[in-house]
Amino acid sequence: MQKLLFGIYIIGDEILSGKRADAHLSKVIELFSARGLQLSWAHYLGDMPAQITQHLKASMARGDIVFSFGGIGATPDDVTRQCAADAAGVPIERHAGAEENIVVQYGETAYPKRVLMADFPKGCELIPNPVNRVAGFSINQHYFVPGFPEMAHPMVEWVLETCYKDLFHTQDYVEESIVVTEAGESDLIDFMNAMLAKYPSLKLFSLPKSGQRRTTELGLKGESAQVKLAMQDLKAGITALGYPWQ
């Protein structure tokens, strides 16, 4: 069975310009880690409809489980709703449940503008917003939430707990590493390539230690039995090369 991949899109020119700092990536990693899930990829995208649609089409085609932050408001620069519809090949239409929530929250002032936030891709499902009842939506395992962290993060938690609880703590995935001293990354490249050739199903990583000359964290990620076996070879190989490690 193909492993399900989780990804996120963080959308908005304000992130790329620095007017707002991203608060989503670290929080998603935290939420996933607490449930034994791994984030496979993340993309930052500006308010460019063609680019957003292209990325959404690609991740929908792969069958990834994706959270998208931002761009679902009612102003002209909020293009994510239309991009999601275009990627899914469906029209935009007024969602009766989303409209009702907005009317309950805002009364007469829901019209004529706030209610635009109830225009979603046809056939989508709603994601409840615990802050102001303006829902997000989901289509093709893609979950679209606002850019505001106080709304977005509980909405992500709701999706995980409602839709993916059966995946919590089920993935056989571990990460192990050692710290190698007296060796920089360039000294270890040939060895790292040999390890990858021997264990192609694992991910290898190397991280130079900031402020510590010629000190490198070297490790492996993947299925636990393979990681355990590979780490034995890694430690033996580093020892044979003459580098201390701990």
Coordinates of C-alpha atoms in Angstrom, one line a residue:
M1 CA 0.0 0.0 0.0
Q2 CA 1.3 3.4 -1.0
K3 CA 2.3 5.6 2.0
L4 CA 0.1 8.6 2.4
L5 CA 2.0 11.9 2.2
F6 CA 1.0 15.0 4.2
G7 CA 1.8 18.4 2.9
I8 CA 1.0 22.1 3.4
Y9 CA 0.6 25.2 1.4
I10 CA 1.1 28.6 3.0
I11 CA -0.4 31.2 0.7
G12 CA -0.1 35.0 0.6
D13 CA 2.1 37.8 -0.6
E14 CA 2.2 39.1 3.0
I15 CA 4.3 36.1 4.0
L16 CA 6.7 36.4 1.2
S17 CA 7.1 40.2 1.7
G18 CA 7.7 39.8 5.4
K19 CA 4.7 41.8 6.5
R20 CA 3.6 38.8 8.4
A21 CA 5.7 36.0 9.9
D22 CA 4.6 32.4 9.2
A23 CA 3.2 30.8 12.2
H24 CA 1.9 27.6 10.5
L25 CA 4.8 25.4 9.6
S26 CA 6.1 25.0 13.2
K27 CA 2.6 24.5 14.5
V28 CA 1.7 21.8 11.9
I29 CA 4.9 19.9 12.8
E30 CA 3.9 20.1 16.4
L31 CA 0.4 18.9 15.8
F32 CA 1.6 16.1 13.6
S33 CA 4.4 14.9 15.9
A34 CA 1.9 14.6 18.8
R35 CA -0.1 12.2 16.7
G36 CA 2.7 10.1 15.3
L37 CA 2.4 11.7 11.8
Q38 CA 5.1 13.2 9.6
L39 CA 4.9 16.3 7.3
S40 CA 6.4 15.3 4.0
W41 CA 6.6 18.7 2.3
A42 CA 5.7 22.4 2.5
H43 CA 5.4 25.2 0.0
Y44 CA 5.1 28.9 0.3
L45 CA 3.1 30.5 -2.5
G46 CA 2.3 34.1 -3.4
D47 CA -1.1 35.3 -4.6
M48 CA -0.5 34.0 -8.1
P49 CA -3.6 32.1 -9.3
A50 CA -1.9 30.1 -12.1
Q51 CA 0.9 29.0 -9.7
I52 CA -1.5 28.0 -6.9
T53 CA -3.7 26.1 -9.3
Q54 CA -0.8 24.2 -10.8
H55 CA 0.4 23.1 -7.3
L56 CA -3.0 22.1 -6.2
K57 CA -3.6 20.0 -9.4
A58 CA -0.3 18.2 -8.8
S59 CA -0.9 17.4 -5.1
M60 CA -4.5 16.3 -5.9
A61 CA -3.3 14.0 -8.6
R62 CA -0.8 12.4 -6.2
G63 CA -3.5 11.8 -3.6
D64 CA -1.6 13.7 -0.9
I65 CA -3.4 14.9 2.2
V66 CA -2.9 18.7 2.2
F67 CA -3.6 21.6 4.4
S68 CA -3.7 25.0 2.8
F69 CA -3.5 28.2 4.8
G70 CA -4.7 31.6 3.6
G71 CA -6.5 33.2 0.6
I72 CA -10.1 32.1 1.4
G73 CA -11.5 35.5 2.4
A74 CA -13.7 37.8 0.4
T75 CA -11.3 40.4 -0.9
P76 CA -9.9 40.4 -4.5
D77 CA -6.5 39.1 -3.4
D78 CA -8.1 36.0 -1.8
V79 CA -7.8 33.7 -4.8
T80 CA -7.4 30.3 -3.2
R81 CA -11.1 29.3 -3.4
Q82 CA -11.2 29.8 -7.1
C83 CA -7.9 28.0 -7.6
A84 CA -9.1 25.0 -5.6
A85 CA -12.2 24.8 -7.8
D86 CA -10.1 25.1 -11.0
A87 CA -7.7 22.4 -9.8
A88 CA -10.6 20.1 -8.9
G89 CA -12.4 20.8 -12.2
V90 CA -15.6 22.1 -10.6
P91 CA -17.4 25.4 -10.5
I92 CA -17.7 27.8 -7.6
E93 CA -21.2 27.8 -6.0
R94 CA -22.8 29.2 -2.8
H95 CA -22.7 26.6 0.0
A96 CA -26.0 26.7 1.9
G97 CA -24.4 25.6 5.2
A98 CA -21.6 28.0 5.0
E99 CA -24.0 30.8 4.2
E100 CA -26.2 29.9 7.1
N101 CA -23.2 30.0 9.5
I102 CA -22.2 33.5 8.3
V103 CA -25.8 34.8 8.6
V104 CA -26.0 33.4 12.2
Q105 CA -22.7 35.1 13.1
Y106 CA -23.2 38.5 11.4
G107 CA -27.0 38.9 10.8
E108 CA -28.0 41.6 8.3
T109 CA -24.4 42.6 7.8
A110 CA -23.6 39.2 6.2
Y111 CA -24.9 40.7 3.0
P112 CA -23.7 41.6 0.4
K113 CA -20.0 41.0 1.0
R114 CA -19.3 38.7 4.0
V115 CA -21.5 36.0 2.4
L116 CA -19.0 35.8 -0.5
M117 CA -16.9 33.6 1.9
A118 CA -19.6 30.9 1.5
D119 CA -18.8 30.6 -2.2
F120 CA -16.8 27.3 -2.4
P121 CA -15.9 24.6 -5.0
K122 CA -19.0 22.5 -5.8
G123 CA -19.2 19.3 -3.8
C124 CA -16.9 20.4 -1.0
E125 CA -17.3 19.7 2.7
L126 CA -17.2 22.3 5.5
I127 CA -14.5 22.7 8.1
P128 CA -16.0 24.4 11.2
N129 CA -14.4 27.6 12.4
P130 CA -14.5 27.9 16.2
V131 CA -13.8 31.6 16.3
N132 CA -16.3 33.3 14.0
R133 CA -18.3 30.5 12.3
V134 CA -16.8 31.4 8.8
A135 CA -16.1 27.9 7.6
G136 CA -13.2 26.5 5.7
F137 CA -13.7 23.7 3.2
S138 CA -12.3 20.5 1.9
I139 CA -12.1 18.8 -1.5
N140 CA -10.0 15.9 -2.7
Q141 CA -8.3 15.4 0.7
H142 CA -7.2 19.1 0.6
Y143 CA -8.2 21.2 3.5
F144 CA -8.5 25.0 3.2
V145 CA -8.4 27.1 6.3
P146 CA -7.8 30.9 6.9
G147 CA -4.5 32.4 7.3
F148 CA -5.2 33.6 10.9
P149 CA -3.5 31.1 13.3
E150 CA -6.1 31.4 16.0
M151 CA -8.7 30.1 13.5
A152 CA -6.5 27.9 11.3
H153 CA -4.8 25.8 14.0
P154 CA -7.9 24.5 15.8
M155 CA -9.4 23.8 12.4
V156 CA -6.4 21.6 11.4
E157 CA -6.8 19.8 14.7
W158 CA -10.5 19.2 14.0
V159 CA -9.6 17.7 10.6
L160 CA -7.0 15.4 12.0
E161 CA -9.2 14.2 14.9
T162 CA -12.2 13.8 12.7
C163 CA -10.8 12.3 9.5
Y164 CA -7.4 10.7 10.2
K165 CA -7.5 9.3 13.8
D166 CA -7.0 5.8 12.4
L167 CA -3.5 6.9 11.1
F168 CA -2.3 8.2 14.5
H169 CA 0.8 6.4 15.7
T170 CA 0.6 3.8 13.0
Q171 CA 3.5 4.6 10.9
D172 CA 6.7 2.7 11.5
Y173 CA 9.0 5.6 11.2
V174 CA 12.0 6.5 13.4
E175 CA 15.0 8.9 13.3
E176 CA 18.4 8.1 14.8
S177 CA 21.7 10.0 14.6
I178 CA 25.2 10.3 16.0
V179 CA 27.4 13.4 16.4
V180 CA 30.7 13.0 14.5
T181 CA 33.6 15.2 15.7
E182 CA 36.8 16.1 13.8
A183 CA 34.8 15.7 10.5
G184 CA 33.0 18.2 8.3
E185 CA 30.3 17.2 5.9
S186 CA 32.8 17.2 2.9
D187 CA 34.8 14.6 4.7
L188 CA 31.8 12.3 4.9
I189 CA 30.3 12.6 1.4
D190 CA 31.7 9.4 -0.1
F191 CA 30.6 7.5 3.0
M192 CA 27.1 9.0 2.9
N193 CA 26.7 8.0 -0.7
A194 CA 27.8 4.4 0.1
M195 CA 25.2 4.3 2.9
L196 CA 22.4 5.5 0.6
A197 CA 23.4 2.9 -2.0
K198 CA 23.1 0.2 0.6
Y199 CA 19.9 1.4 2.2
P200 CA 17.9 3.1 -0.6
S201 CA 14.6 3.0 1.4
L202 CA 16.0 5.3 4.1
K203 CA 16.6 9.0 4.3
L204 CA 20.0 10.2 5.3
F205 CA 20.7 13.6 6.8
S206 CA 23.7 15.5 7.9
L207 CA 23.7 18.7 9.9
P208 CA 26.9 20.7 10.7
K209 CA 26.8 22.0 14.3
S210 CA 26.8 25.7 14.4
G211 CA 29.7 27.2 16.3
Q212 CA 31.4 23.9 16.6
R213 CA 34.2 23.5 14.0
R214 CA 34.2 20.2 12.1
T215 CA 31.3 18.7 14.0
T216 CA 28.5 17.0 12.1
E217 CA 25.3 15.3 13.2
L218 CA 24.8 12.3 10.9
G219 CA 21.6 10.1 10.9
L220 CA 19.0 8.1 9.2
K221 CA 15.2 8.1 9.0
G222 CA 12.7 5.4 8.0
E223 CA 11.3 2.0 9.0
S224 CA 12.6 1.1 12.4
A225 CA 14.2 -2.3 11.6
Q226 CA 16.1 -0.8 8.7
V227 CA 17.2 2.2 10.7
K228 CA 18.5 0.0 13.5
L229 CA 20.5 -2.2 11.0
A230 CA 21.8 0.8 9.1
M231 CA 22.9 2.7 12.2
Q232 CA 25.1 -0.2 13.1
D233 CA 26.8 0.1 9.8
L234 CA 27.0 3.8 10.1
K235 CA 28.7 3.7 13.5
A236 CA 31.1 1.0 12.3
G237 CA 31.9 3.0 9.2
I238 CA 32.6 6.2 11.0
T239 CA 34.8 4.3 13.4
A240 CA 36.7 2.7 10.5
L241 CA 37.3 6.2 9.0
G242 CA 38.9 7.2 12.3
Y243 CA 36.5 9.9 13.4
P244 CA 35.3 10.1 17.0
W245 CA 31.5 10.1 17.5
Q246 CA 28.9 10.0 20.2

